[in-house]
mmCIF file with all atom_site columns, C-alpha atoms in Angstrom:
data_model
loop_
_atom_site.group_PDB
_atom_site.id
_atom_site.type_symbol
_atom_site.label_atom_id
_atom_site.label_alt_id
_atom_site.label_comp_id
_atom_site.label_asym_id
_atom_site.label_entity_id
_atom_site.label_seq_id
_atom_site.pdbx_PDB_ins_code
_atom_site.Cartn_x
_atom_site.Cartn_y
_atom_site.Cartn_z
_atom_site.occupancy
_atom_site.B_iso_or_equiv
_atom_site.pdbx_formal_charge
_atom_site.auth_seq_id
_atom_site.auth_comp_id
_atom_site.auth_asym_id
_atom_site.auth_atom_id
_atom_site.pdbx_PDB_model_num
ATOM 1   C CA . MET J 1 1   ? 176.119 78.911  135.247 1.00 61.00 ? 605 MET J CA 1
ATOM 2   C CA . ILE J 1 2   ? 175.652 80.720  132.076 1.00 65.00 ? 606 ILE J CA 1
ATOM 3   C CA . GLU J 1 3   ? 178.910 80.532  130.083 1.00 72.00 ? 607 GLU J CA 1
ATOM 4   C CA . LEU J 1 4   ? 179.608 83.648  127.906 1.00 75.00 ? 608 LEU J CA 1
ATOM 5   C CA . PRO J 1 5   ? 182.210 84.881  125.722 1.00 79.00 ? 609 PRO J CA 1
ATOM 6   C CA . PRO J 1 6   ? 184.292 87.978  126.288 1.00 81.00 ? 610 PRO J CA 1
ATOM 7   C CA . GLU J 1 7   ? 182.336 90.196  123.852 1.00 82.00 ? 611 GLU J CA 1
ATOM 8   C CA . ALA J 1 8   ? 178.979 88.760  125.605 1.00 82.00 ? 612 ALA J CA 1
ATOM 9   C CA . TRP J 1 9   ? 180.437 89.704  129.062 1.00 86.00 ? 613 TRP J CA 1
ATOM 10  C CA . GLN J 1 10  ? 181.096 93.610  127.795 1.00 88.00 ? 614 GLN J CA 1
ATOM 11  C CA . ALA J 1 11  ? 177.970 93.762  126.175 1.00 88.00 ? 615 ALA J CA 1
ATOM 12  C CA . LEU J 1 12  ? 176.115 92.900  129.274 1.00 87.00 ? 616 LEU J CA 1
ATOM 13  C CA . ARG J 1 13  ? 178.127 95.221  131.505 1.00 91.00 ? 617 ARG J CA 1
ATOM 14  C CA . LEU J 1 14  ? 177.565 97.882  128.848 1.00 92.00 ? 618 LEU J CA 1
ATOM 15  C CA . SER J 1 15  ? 173.531 97.128  129.253 1.00 92.00 ? 619 SER J CA 1
ATOM 16  C CA . LEU J 1 16  ? 173.803 97.498  132.724 1.00 92.00 ? 620 LEU J CA 1
ATOM 17  C CA . ARG J 1 17  ? 175.647 101.030 132.391 1.00 93.00 ? 621 ARG J CA 1
ATOM 18  C CA . VAL J 1 18  ? 173.489 102.371 130.005 1.00 94.00 ? 622 VAL J CA 1
ATOM 19  C CA . ALA J 1 19  ? 170.109 101.229 131.756 1.00 93.00 ? 623 ALA J CA 1
ATOM 20  C CA . LEU J 1 20  ? 171.494 102.708 135.038 1.00 93.00 ? 624 LEU J CA 1
ATOM 21  C CA . VAL J 1 21  ? 172.576 105.993 133.730 1.00 95.00 ? 625 VAL J CA 1
ATOM 22  C CA . ALA J 1 22  ? 169.317 106.421 131.525 1.00 94.00 ? 626 ALA J CA 1
ATOM 23  C CA . THR J 1 23  ? 167.118 105.762 134.807 1.00 93.00 ? 627 THR J CA 1
ATOM 24  C CA . ILE J 1 24  ? 168.915 108.231 136.586 1.00 93.00 ? 628 ILE J CA 1
ATOM 25  C CA . LEU J 1 25  ? 168.820 110.411 133.889 1.00 88.00 ? 629 LEU J CA 1
ATOM 26  C CA . SER J 1 26  ? 165.051 110.032 133.427 1.00 91.00 ? 630 SER J CA 1
ATOM 27  C CA . LEU J 1 27  ? 163.806 109.788 137.064 1.00 93.00 ? 631 LEU J CA 1
ATOM 28  C CA . PRO J 1 28  ? 163.845 113.591 138.070 1.00 94.00 ? 632 PRO J CA 1
ATOM 29  C CA . LEU J 1 29  ? 161.891 114.580 134.780 1.00 94.00 ? 633 LEU J CA 1
ATOM 30  C CA . ALA J 1 30  ? 159.657 111.946 134.576 1.00 94.00 ? 634 ALA J CA 1
ATOM 31  C CA . VAL J 1 31  ? 158.485 112.706 138.517 1.00 94.00 ? 635 VAL J CA 1
ATOM 32  C CA . TRP J 1 32  ? 158.208 116.238 137.549 1.00 94.00 ? 636 TRP J CA 1
ATOM 33  C CA . VAL J 1 33  ? 156.282 115.701 134.256 1.00 95.00 ? 637 VAL J CA 1
ATOM 34  C CA . ALA J 1 34  ? 154.008 112.797 135.736 1.00 94.00 ? 638 ALA J CA 1
ATOM 35  C CA . HIS J 1 35  ? 152.975 115.430 138.817 1.00 92.00 ? 639 HIS J CA 1
ATOM 36  C CA . LEU J 1 36  ? 152.227 117.979 136.376 1.00 93.00 ? 640 LEU J CA 1
ATOM 37  C CA . LEU J 1 37  ? 149.852 115.592 133.882 1.00 93.00 ? 641 LEU J CA 1
ATOM 38  C CA . ALA J 1 38  ? 148.295 114.540 137.304 1.00 90.00 ? 642 ALA J CA 1
ATOM 39  C CA . ARG J 1 39  ? 147.659 117.576 138.969 1.00 86.00 ? 643 ARG J CA 1
ATOM 40  C CA . GLY J 1 40  ? 148.278 120.336 136.546 1.00 83.00 ? 644 GLY J CA 1
ATOM 41  C CA . ARG J 1 41  ? 145.103 121.906 134.645 1.00 83.00 ? 645 ARG J CA 1
ATOM 42  C CA . PHE J 1 42  ? 146.694 124.361 132.295 1.00 84.00 ? 646 PHE J CA 1
ATOM 43  C CA . ARG J 1 43  ? 146.474 124.931 128.393 1.00 88.00 ? 647 ARG J CA 1
ATOM 44  C CA . GLY J 1 44  ? 148.595 122.766 126.173 1.00 87.00 ? 648 GLY J CA 1
ATOM 45  C CA . ARG J 1 45  ? 148.252 119.728 128.885 1.00 88.00 ? 649 ARG J CA 1
ATOM 46  C CA . GLY J 1 46  ? 146.854 117.444 126.238 1.00 90.00 ? 650 GLY J CA 1
ATOM 47  C CA . LEU J 1 47  ? 149.750 118.182 123.946 1.00 92.00 ? 651 LEU J CA 1
ATOM 48  C CA . LEU J 1 48  ? 152.478 117.475 126.624 1.00 92.00 ? 652 LEU J CA 1
ATOM 49  C CA . ASP J 1 49  ? 150.810 114.184 127.811 1.00 91.00 ? 653 ASP J CA 1
ATOM 50  C CA . ALA J 1 50  ? 151.025 113.267 123.521 1.00 92.00 ? 654 ALA J CA 1
ATOM 51  C CA . ALA J 1 51  ? 154.398 114.244 123.058 1.00 92.00 ? 655 ALA J CA 1
ATOM 52  C CA . VAL J 1 52  ? 155.569 112.164 126.301 1.00 92.00 ? 656 VAL J CA 1
ATOM 53  C CA . HIS J 1 53  ? 154.043 109.243 125.191 1.00 90.00 ? 657 HIS J CA 1
ATOM 54  C CA . LEU J 1 54  ? 155.258 109.527 121.532 1.00 91.00 ? 658 LEU J CA 1
ATOM 55  C CA . PRO J 1 55  ? 158.006 107.340 121.842 1.00 90.00 ? 659 PRO J CA 1
ATOM 56  C CA . LEU J 1 56  ? 155.629 104.728 122.495 1.00 88.00 ? 660 LEU J CA 1
ATOM 57  C CA . VAL J 1 57  ? 153.650 104.567 119.339 1.00 89.00 ? 661 VAL J CA 1
ATOM 58  C CA . LEU J 1 58  ? 156.435 105.791 117.041 1.00 90.00 ? 662 LEU J CA 1
ATOM 59  C CA . PRO J 1 59  ? 158.796 103.182 115.293 1.00 92.00 ? 663 PRO J CA 1
ATOM 60  C CA . PRO J 1 60  ? 162.028 103.225 117.355 1.00 92.00 ? 664 PRO J CA 1
ATOM 61  C CA . VAL J 1 61  ? 163.961 103.712 114.315 1.00 93.00 ? 665 VAL J CA 1
ATOM 62  C CA . VAL J 1 62  ? 162.356 107.110 113.619 1.00 94.00 ? 666 VAL J CA 1
ATOM 63  C CA . THR J 1 63  ? 163.119 108.213 117.311 1.00 93.00 ? 667 THR J CA 1
ATOM 64  C CA . GLY J 1 64  ? 166.738 107.080 116.341 1.00 92.00 ? 668 GLY J CA 1
ATOM 65  C CA . TYR J 1 65  ? 166.881 108.939 113.412 1.00 93.00 ? 669 TYR J CA 1
ATOM 66  C CA . ALA J 1 66  ? 165.601 112.181 114.939 1.00 93.00 ? 670 ALA J CA 1
ATOM 67  C CA . LEU J 1 67  ? 168.215 111.903 117.613 1.00 92.00 ? 671 LEU J CA 1
ATOM 68  C CA . LEU J 1 68  ? 170.657 111.276 114.912 1.00 91.00 ? 672 LEU J CA 1
ATOM 69  C CA . LEU J 1 69  ? 169.577 114.688 112.798 1.00 92.00 ? 673 LEU J CA 1
ATOM 70  C CA . LEU J 1 70  ? 169.794 116.428 116.220 1.00 92.00 ? 674 LEU J CA 1
ATOM 71  C CA . PHE J 1 71  ? 172.971 115.268 117.920 1.00 91.00 ? 675 PHE J CA 1
ATOM 72  C CA . SER J 1 72  ? 175.350 114.158 115.096 1.00 86.00 ? 676 SER J CA 1
ATOM 73  C CA . ARG J 1 73  ? 178.067 116.454 114.210 1.00 85.00 ? 677 ARG J CA 1
ATOM 74  C CA . ALA J 1 74  ? 176.335 118.301 111.675 1.00 84.00 ? 678 ALA J CA 1
ATOM 75  C CA . GLY J 1 75  ? 173.162 118.464 113.689 1.00 84.00 ? 679 GLY J CA 1
ATOM 76  C CA . PRO J 1 76  ? 172.222 121.564 115.787 1.00 88.00 ? 680 PRO J CA 1
ATOM 77  C CA . VAL J 1 77  ? 172.905 120.220 119.184 1.00 89.00 ? 681 VAL J CA 1
ATOM 78  C CA . GLY J 1 78  ? 175.665 118.122 117.935 1.00 85.00 ? 682 GLY J CA 1
ATOM 79  C CA . GLY J 1 79  ? 177.419 120.534 116.229 1.00 85.00 ? 683 GLY J CA 1
ATOM 80  C CA . LEU J 1 80  ? 177.518 122.632 119.425 1.00 87.00 ? 684 LEU J CA 1
ATOM 81  C CA . LEU J 1 81  ? 178.502 119.543 121.659 1.00 86.00 ? 685 LEU J CA 1
ATOM 82  C CA . GLU J 1 82  ? 181.135 118.219 119.374 1.00 82.00 ? 686 GLU J CA 1
ATOM 83  C CA . PRO J 1 83  ? 183.661 120.993 119.885 1.00 82.00 ? 687 PRO J CA 1
ATOM 84  C CA . LEU J 1 84  ? 183.216 120.854 123.515 1.00 83.00 ? 688 LEU J CA 1
ATOM 85  C CA . GLY J 1 85  ? 184.171 117.168 123.451 1.00 80.00 ? 689 GLY J CA 1
ATOM 86  C CA . LEU J 1 86  ? 180.448 116.171 124.396 1.00 83.00 ? 690 LEU J CA 1
ATOM 87  C CA . GLY J 1 87  ? 179.521 114.660 121.298 1.00 83.00 ? 691 GLY J CA 1
ATOM 88  C CA . ILE J 1 88  ? 177.136 111.616 122.080 1.00 88.00 ? 692 ILE J CA 1
ATOM 89  C CA . ALA J 1 89  ? 176.459 110.365 118.673 1.00 85.00 ? 693 ALA J CA 1
ATOM 90  C CA . PHE J 1 90  ? 177.790 106.978 118.250 1.00 88.00 ? 694 PHE J CA 1
ATOM 91  C CA . ARG J 1 91  ? 179.043 106.620 121.963 1.00 91.00 ? 695 ARG J CA 1
ATOM 92  C CA . TRP J 1 92  ? 177.587 104.959 124.979 1.00 92.00 ? 696 TRP J CA 1
ATOM 93  C CA . THR J 1 93  ? 176.318 108.379 126.424 1.00 92.00 ? 697 THR J CA 1
ATOM 94  C CA . GLY J 1 94  ? 174.227 108.346 123.203 1.00 92.00 ? 698 GLY J CA 1
ATOM 95  C CA . ALA J 1 95  ? 172.733 104.686 123.654 1.00 93.00 ? 699 ALA J CA 1
ATOM 96  C CA . ALA J 1 96  ? 171.899 105.929 127.262 1.00 94.00 ? 700 ALA J CA 1
ATOM 97  C CA . LEU J 1 97  ? 170.150 108.821 125.960 1.00 94.00 ? 701 LEU J CA 1
ATOM 98  C CA . ALA J 1 98  ? 168.271 106.948 123.627 1.00 94.00 ? 702 ALA J CA 1
ATOM 99  C CA . ALA J 1 99  ? 167.419 104.235 126.192 1.00 94.00 ? 703 ALA J CA 1
ATOM 100 C CA . ALA J 1 100 ? 166.068 107.111 128.377 1.00 94.00 ? 704 ALA J CA 1
ATOM 101 C CA . ILE J 1 101 ? 164.031 108.696 125.911 1.00 94.00 ? 705 ILE J CA 1
ATOM 102 C CA . MET J 1 102 ? 162.474 105.135 124.875 1.00 94.00 ? 706 MET J CA 1
ATOM 103 C CA . ALA J 1 103 ? 161.727 104.125 128.797 1.00 93.00 ? 707 ALA J CA 1
ATOM 104 C CA . PHE J 1 104 ? 160.459 107.459 129.542 1.00 94.00 ? 708 PHE J CA 1
ATOM 105 C CA . PRO J 1 105 ? 156.594 107.300 128.975 1.00 94.00 ? 709 PRO J CA 1
ATOM 106 C CA . LEU J 1 106 ? 156.492 103.944 130.569 1.00 91.00 ? 710 LEU J CA 1
ATOM 107 C CA . VAL J 1 107 ? 158.158 105.554 133.735 1.00 93.00 ? 711 VAL J CA 1
ATOM 108 C CA . VAL J 1 108 ? 156.177 108.710 133.588 1.00 94.00 ? 712 VAL J CA 1
ATOM 109 C CA . ARG J 1 109 ? 152.645 106.614 133.207 1.00 91.00 ? 713 ARG J CA 1
ATOM 110 C CA . SER J 1 110 ? 153.367 104.521 136.273 1.00 89.00 ? 714 SER J CA 1
ATOM 111 C CA . ILE J 1 111 ? 154.425 107.389 138.511 1.00 92.00 ? 715 ILE J CA 1
ATOM 112 C CA . ARG J 1 112 ? 151.441 109.451 137.036 1.00 91.00 ? 716 ARG J CA 1
ATOM 113 C CA . LEU J 1 113 ? 149.121 106.692 138.113 1.00 88.00 ? 717 LEU J CA 1
ATOM 114 C CA . ALA J 1 114 ? 150.722 107.035 141.725 1.00 87.00 ? 718 ALA J CA 1
ATOM 115 C CA . PHE J 1 115 ? 150.095 110.556 141.876 1.00 90.00 ? 719 PHE J CA 1
ATOM 116 C CA . GLU J 1 116 ? 146.508 110.094 140.757 1.00 88.00 ? 720 GLU J CA 1
ATOM 117 C CA . ALA J 1 117 ? 145.923 107.709 143.270 1.00 85.00 ? 721 ALA J CA 1
ATOM 118 C CA . VAL J 1 118 ? 147.008 110.358 146.268 1.00 85.00 ? 722 VAL J CA 1
ATOM 119 C CA . ASP J 1 119 ? 143.750 111.695 148.143 1.00 83.00 ? 723 ASP J CA 1
ATOM 120 C CA . PRO J 1 120 ? 143.945 115.299 147.230 1.00 84.00 ? 724 PRO J CA 1
ATOM 121 C CA . GLY J 1 121 ? 141.900 115.725 150.625 1.00 86.00 ? 725 GLY J CA 1
ATOM 122 C CA . LEU J 1 122 ? 145.079 114.862 152.368 1.00 84.00 ? 726 LEU J CA 1
ATOM 123 C CA . GLU J 1 123 ? 147.139 117.640 150.647 1.00 83.00 ? 727 GLU J CA 1
ATOM 124 C CA . GLU J 1 124 ? 144.294 120.143 151.112 1.00 84.00 ? 728 GLU J CA 1
ATOM 125 C CA . ALA J 1 125 ? 144.375 119.471 154.986 1.00 85.00 ? 729 ALA J CA 1
ATOM 126 C CA . ALA J 1 126 ? 148.169 119.846 154.930 1.00 82.00 ? 730 ALA J CA 1
ATOM 127 C CA . ALA J 1 127 ? 148.178 123.075 153.050 1.00 81.00 ? 731 ALA J CA 1
ATOM 128 C CA . THR J 1 128 ? 145.148 124.116 156.011 1.00 85.00 ? 732 THR J CA 1
ATOM 129 C CA . LEU J 1 129 ? 147.768 123.763 158.349 1.00 82.00 ? 733 LEU J CA 1
ATOM 130 C CA . GLY J 1 130 ? 150.127 126.600 156.940 1.00 79.00 ? 734 GLY J CA 1
ATOM 131 C CA . ALA J 1 131 ? 152.324 124.191 154.739 1.00 79.00 ? 735 ALA J CA 1
ATOM 132 C CA . SER J 1 132 ? 153.645 125.530 151.679 1.00 84.00 ? 736 SER J CA 1
ATOM 133 C CA . ARG J 1 133 ? 153.108 123.637 148.175 1.00 84.00 ? 737 ARG J CA 1
ATOM 134 C CA . PHE J 1 134 ? 156.581 122.661 148.026 1.00 87.00 ? 738 PHE J CA 1
ATOM 135 C CA . ARG J 1 135 ? 156.474 121.235 151.542 1.00 89.00 ? 739 ARG J CA 1
ATOM 136 C CA . VAL J 1 136 ? 153.064 119.537 151.032 1.00 88.00 ? 740 VAL J CA 1
ATOM 137 C CA . TRP J 1 137 ? 154.398 117.728 147.728 1.00 87.00 ? 741 TRP J CA 1
ATOM 138 C CA . ARG J 1 138 ? 157.610 116.881 149.589 1.00 87.00 ? 742 ARG J CA 1
ATOM 139 C CA . THR J 1 139 ? 156.118 115.534 152.712 1.00 87.00 ? 743 THR J CA 1
ATOM 140 C CA . VAL J 1 140 ? 152.635 114.023 151.873 1.00 87.00 ? 744 VAL J CA 1
ATOM 141 C CA . THR J 1 141 ? 152.137 113.574 148.035 1.00 88.00 ? 745 THR J CA 1
ATOM 142 C CA . LEU J 1 142 ? 155.687 111.964 147.310 1.00 88.00 ? 746 LEU J CA 1
ATOM 143 C CA . PRO J 1 143 ? 155.652 109.431 150.274 1.00 87.00 ? 747 PRO J CA 1
ATOM 144 C CA . LEU J 1 144 ? 152.454 108.160 149.324 1.00 87.00 ? 748 LEU J CA 1
ATOM 145 C CA . ALA J 1 145 ? 153.453 108.141 145.510 1.00 87.00 ? 749 ALA J CA 1
ATOM 146 C CA . LEU J 1 146 ? 156.524 106.356 146.474 1.00 87.00 ? 750 LEU J CA 1
ATOM 147 C CA . PRO J 1 147 ? 155.336 102.799 145.276 1.00 83.00 ? 751 PRO J CA 1
ATOM 148 C CA . GLY J 1 148 ? 154.254 103.986 142.176 1.00 85.00 ? 752 GLY J CA 1
ATOM 149 C CA . ILE J 1 149 ? 157.567 105.628 141.595 1.00 90.00 ? 753 ILE J CA 1
ATOM 150 C CA . LEU J 1 150 ? 159.726 102.422 142.581 1.00 88.00 ? 754 LEU J CA 1
ATOM 151 C CA . ALA J 1 151 ? 157.577 100.335 140.233 1.00 86.00 ? 755 ALA J CA 1
ATOM 152 C CA . GLY J 1 152 ? 158.090 102.826 137.154 1.00 89.00 ? 756 GLY J CA 1
ATOM 153 C CA . THR J 1 153 ? 161.821 102.853 137.957 1.00 91.00 ? 757 THR J CA 1
ATOM 154 C CA . THR J 1 154 ? 162.019 99.148  137.881 1.00 89.00 ? 758 THR J CA 1
ATOM 155 C CA . LEU J 1 155 ? 160.196 99.083  134.873 1.00 88.00 ? 759 LEU J CA 1
ATOM 156 C CA . GLY J 1 156 ? 161.983 101.883 133.367 1.00 91.00 ? 760 GLY J CA 1
ATOM 157 C CA . PHE J 1 157 ? 165.363 100.384 133.875 1.00 91.00 ? 761 PHE J CA 1
ATOM 158 C CA . ALA J 1 158 ? 164.270 97.149  132.495 1.00 90.00 ? 762 ALA J CA 1
ATOM 159 C CA . LYS J 1 159 ? 162.971 98.912  129.105 1.00 91.00 ? 763 LYS J CA 1
ATOM 160 C CA . ALA J 1 160 ? 166.265 100.708 128.757 1.00 92.00 ? 764 ALA J CA 1
ATOM 161 C CA . PHE J 1 161 ? 168.252 97.463  129.473 1.00 90.00 ? 765 PHE J CA 1
ATOM 162 C CA . GLY J 1 162 ? 166.273 95.657  126.282 1.00 88.00 ? 766 GLY J CA 1
ATOM 163 C CA . GLU J 1 163 ? 166.150 98.944  124.171 1.00 91.00 ? 767 GLU J CA 1
ATOM 164 C CA . PHE J 1 164 ? 167.560 98.554  120.435 1.00 90.00 ? 768 PHE J CA 1
ATOM 165 C CA . GLY J 1 165 ? 165.747 99.926  117.596 1.00 90.00 ? 769 GLY J CA 1
ATOM 166 C CA . ALA J 1 166 ? 166.473 103.713 118.767 1.00 91.00 ? 770 ALA J CA 1
ATOM 167 C CA . THR J 1 167 ? 169.912 102.750 120.139 1.00 91.00 ? 771 THR J CA 1
ATOM 168 C CA . ILE J 1 168 ? 171.290 100.814 116.959 1.00 90.00 ? 772 ILE J CA 1
ATOM 169 C CA . THR J 1 169 ? 169.781 103.495 114.449 1.00 91.00 ? 773 THR J CA 1
ATOM 170 C CA . PHE J 1 170 ? 171.298 106.654 116.783 1.00 90.00 ? 774 PHE J CA 1
ATOM 171 C CA . VAL J 1 171 ? 174.600 104.940 118.217 1.00 90.00 ? 775 VAL J CA 1
ATOM 172 C CA . ALA J 1 172 ? 175.157 101.700 115.776 1.00 88.00 ? 776 ALA J CA 1
ATOM 173 C CA . SER J 1 173 ? 176.583 98.930  117.389 1.00 87.00 ? 777 SER J CA 1
ATOM 174 C CA . ILE J 1 174 ? 180.349 99.444  118.010 1.00 88.00 ? 778 ILE J CA 1
ATOM 175 C CA . PRO J 1 175 ? 181.781 96.475  120.123 1.00 88.00 ? 779 PRO J CA 1
ATOM 176 C CA . GLY J 1 176 ? 183.283 98.101  123.473 1.00 84.00 ? 780 GLY J CA 1
ATOM 177 C CA . GLU J 1 177 ? 181.401 101.266 122.582 1.00 88.00 ? 781 GLU J CA 1
ATOM 178 C CA . THR J 1 178 ? 177.696 100.936 122.066 1.00 88.00 ? 782 THR J CA 1
ATOM 179 C CA . ARG J 1 179 ? 176.979 97.254  121.532 1.00 91.00 ? 783 ARG J CA 1
ATOM 180 C CA . THR J 1 180 ? 174.589 96.670  124.105 1.00 90.00 ? 784 THR J CA 1
ATOM 181 C CA . LEU J 1 181 ? 173.010 93.384  124.931 1.00 89.00 ? 785 LEU J CA 1
ATOM 182 C CA . PRO J 1 182 ? 170.194 93.556  122.391 1.00 89.00 ? 786 PRO J CA 1
ATOM 183 C CA . ALA J 1 183 ? 172.591 94.492  119.664 1.00 90.00 ? 787 ALA J CA 1
ATOM 184 C CA . ALA J 1 184 ? 174.949 91.606  120.597 1.00 88.00 ? 788 ALA J CA 1
ATOM 185 C CA . ILE J 1 185 ? 172.080 89.317  119.931 1.00 88.00 ? 789 ILE J CA 1
ATOM 186 C CA . TYR J 1 186 ? 171.459 90.785  116.772 1.00 88.00 ? 790 TYR J CA 1
ATOM 187 C CA . ALA J 1 187 ? 175.253 90.697  115.630 1.00 86.00 ? 791 ALA J CA 1
ATOM 188 C CA . PHE J 1 188 ? 175.487 87.028  116.964 1.00 85.00 ? 792 PHE J CA 1
ATOM 189 C CA . LEU J 1 189 ? 172.163 86.119  114.975 1.00 85.00 ? 793 LEU J CA 1
ATOM 190 C CA . GLN J 1 190 ? 173.830 87.425  111.670 1.00 82.00 ? 794 GLN J CA 1
ATOM 191 C CA . VAL J 1 191 ? 176.631 84.937  112.285 1.00 78.00 ? 795 VAL J CA 1
ATOM 192 C CA . PRO J 1 192 ? 176.108 81.497  110.270 1.00 77.00 ? 796 PRO J CA 1
ATOM 193 C CA . GLY J 1 193 ? 175.349 78.435  112.870 1.00 71.00 ? 797 GLY J CA 1
ATOM 194 C CA . GLU J 1 194 ? 174.955 79.271  116.642 1.00 66.00 ? 798 GLU J CA 1
ATOM 195 C CA . ALA J 1 195 ? 177.149 81.929  117.967 1.00 68.00 ? 799 ALA J CA 1
ATOM 196 C CA . PRO J 1 196 ? 178.625 81.283  121.426 1.00 70.00 ? 800 PRO J CA 1
ATOM 197 C CA . GLY J 1 197 ? 176.830 82.809  123.951 1.00 74.00 ? 801 GLY J CA 1
ATOM 198 C CA . LEU J 1 198 ? 173.730 83.876  122.008 1.00 81.00 ? 802 LEU J CA 1
ATOM 199 C CA . ARG J 1 199 ? 171.352 81.650  124.203 1.00 84.00 ? 803 ARG J CA 1
ATOM 200 C CA . GLY J 1 200 ? 172.790 82.918  127.257 1.00 84.00 ? 804 GLY J CA 1
ATOM 201 C CA . LEU J 1 201 ? 172.422 86.320  126.246 1.00 84.00 ? 805 LEU J CA 1
ATOM 202 C CA . VAL J 1 202 ? 168.861 85.850  125.194 1.00 87.00 ? 806 VAL J CA 1
ATOM 203 C CA . LEU J 1 203 ? 168.282 83.920  128.693 1.00 88.00 ? 807 LEU J CA 1
ATOM 204 C CA . ILE J 1 204 ? 169.608 87.163  130.505 1.00 87.00 ? 808 ILE J CA 1
ATOM 205 C CA . ALA J 1 205 ? 167.396 89.320  128.669 1.00 86.00 ? 809 ALA J CA 1
ATOM 206 C CA . VAL J 1 206 ? 164.494 87.065  129.593 1.00 88.00 ? 810 VAL J CA 1
ATOM 207 C CA . ALA J 1 207 ? 165.155 87.155  132.950 1.00 88.00 ? 811 ALA J CA 1
ATOM 208 C CA . VAL J 1 208 ? 165.913 90.901  133.682 1.00 84.00 ? 812 VAL J CA 1
ATOM 209 C CA . ALA J 1 209 ? 162.401 91.676  131.755 1.00 83.00 ? 813 ALA J CA 1
ATOM 210 C CA . VAL J 1 210 ? 160.295 88.760  133.773 1.00 87.00 ? 814 VAL J CA 1
ATOM 211 C CA . GLY J 1 211 ? 162.371 90.066  136.861 1.00 85.00 ? 815 GLY J CA 1
ATOM 212 C CA . ALA J 1 212 ? 161.518 93.694  136.572 1.00 80.00 ? 816 ALA J CA 1
ATOM 213 C CA . VAL J 1 213 ? 157.956 92.986  136.203 1.00 81.00 ? 817 VAL J CA 1
ATOM 214 C CA . LEU J 1 214 ? 157.708 90.481  138.765 1.00 84.00 ? 818 LEU J CA 1
ATOM 215 C CA . ALA J 1 215 ? 159.745 92.995  141.193 1.00 80.00 ? 819 ALA J CA 1
ATOM 216 C CA . SER J 1 216 ? 157.403 96.054  140.215 1.00 74.00 ? 820 SER J CA 1
ATOM 217 C CA . ASN J 1 217 ? 154.313 93.917  141.057 1.00 77.00 ? 821 ASN J CA 1
ATOM 218 C CA . TRP J 1 218 ? 155.671 92.783  144.472 1.00 78.00 ? 822 TRP J CA 1
ATOM 219 C CA . LEU J 1 219 ? 157.135 95.945  145.253 1.00 71.00 ? 823 LEU J CA 1
ATOM 220 C CA . ALA J 1 220 ? 154.046 98.255  144.508 1.00 67.00 ? 824 ALA J CA 1
ATOM 221 C CA . PRO J 1 221 ? 151.379 96.728  147.130 1.00 69.00 ? 825 PRO J CA 1
ATOM 222 C CA . ARG J 1 222 ? 153.797 96.149  149.979 1.00 66.00 ? 826 ARG J CA 1
ATOM 223 C CA . LEU J 1 223 ? 155.066 99.817  149.891 1.00 63.00 ? 827 LEU J CA 1
ATOM 224 C CA . ALA J 1 224 ? 151.611 101.015 149.370 1.00 62.00 ? 828 ALA J CA 1
ATOM 225 C CA . ALA J 1 225 ? 150.700 99.002  152.791 1.00 66.00 ? 829 ALA J CA 1
ATOM 226 C CA . ARG J 1 226 ? 153.416 100.389 154.520 1.00 59.00 ? 830 ARG J CA 1
ATOM 227 C CA . VAL J 1 227 ? 153.338 103.678 153.810 1.00 57.00 ? 831 VAL J CA 1
ATOM 228 C CA . ALA J 1 228 ? 149.722 103.570 154.541 1.00 60.00 ? 832 ALA J CA 1
ATOM 229 C CA . GLY J 1 229 ? 150.572 101.791 158.147 1.00 58.00 ? 833 GLY J CA 1
ATOM 230 C CA . ARG J 1 230 ? 149.106 98.614  157.413 1.00 55.00 ? 834 ARG J CA 1
#
């Protein structure tokens, strides 16, 4: 049993909540964008692809700073949200938004590969039987891509759980409000000597990351076999 001080448990609970909300926020849009990139042929597709993957190559601090410019009280979006009591800068909801943005490319990439693996001939066959495009997508494409969607969701959750750079830039590290597990590890590292709970938090972070990769690798082939009826 890992022994953690109260502030470490607080950071762990907050990280789980942030990662869960970030995953729920990003998944519907990720499915739509991934399908668009996998099947769509339109002008600007390359730009959309580049924009989706931008958080992967930009320094996380740059992403966090851009969010701060947009959502701070003086920012164009934050200036509209703050009077309504919906401001997210320096709040846990902002941490969820930052985590969702950083996890988004990873989720889209996994789901896109799943859509690309679906045989277009099956979709065409369903369409020739009179099914609408949405019905083809709902009854043929989506079930066949489900293993990849679940695998991408798992990896996205792990990425959101461990997000640090953009989060600390956008919402700082406020105990009880925005201090997630990675921010807590960083804060503990600033304490001379070894703060209680530091090793436990590190072990939890590693366990979640490894568990997500293993779960993703375990889920994908089994669900694919189940969908294929093998």
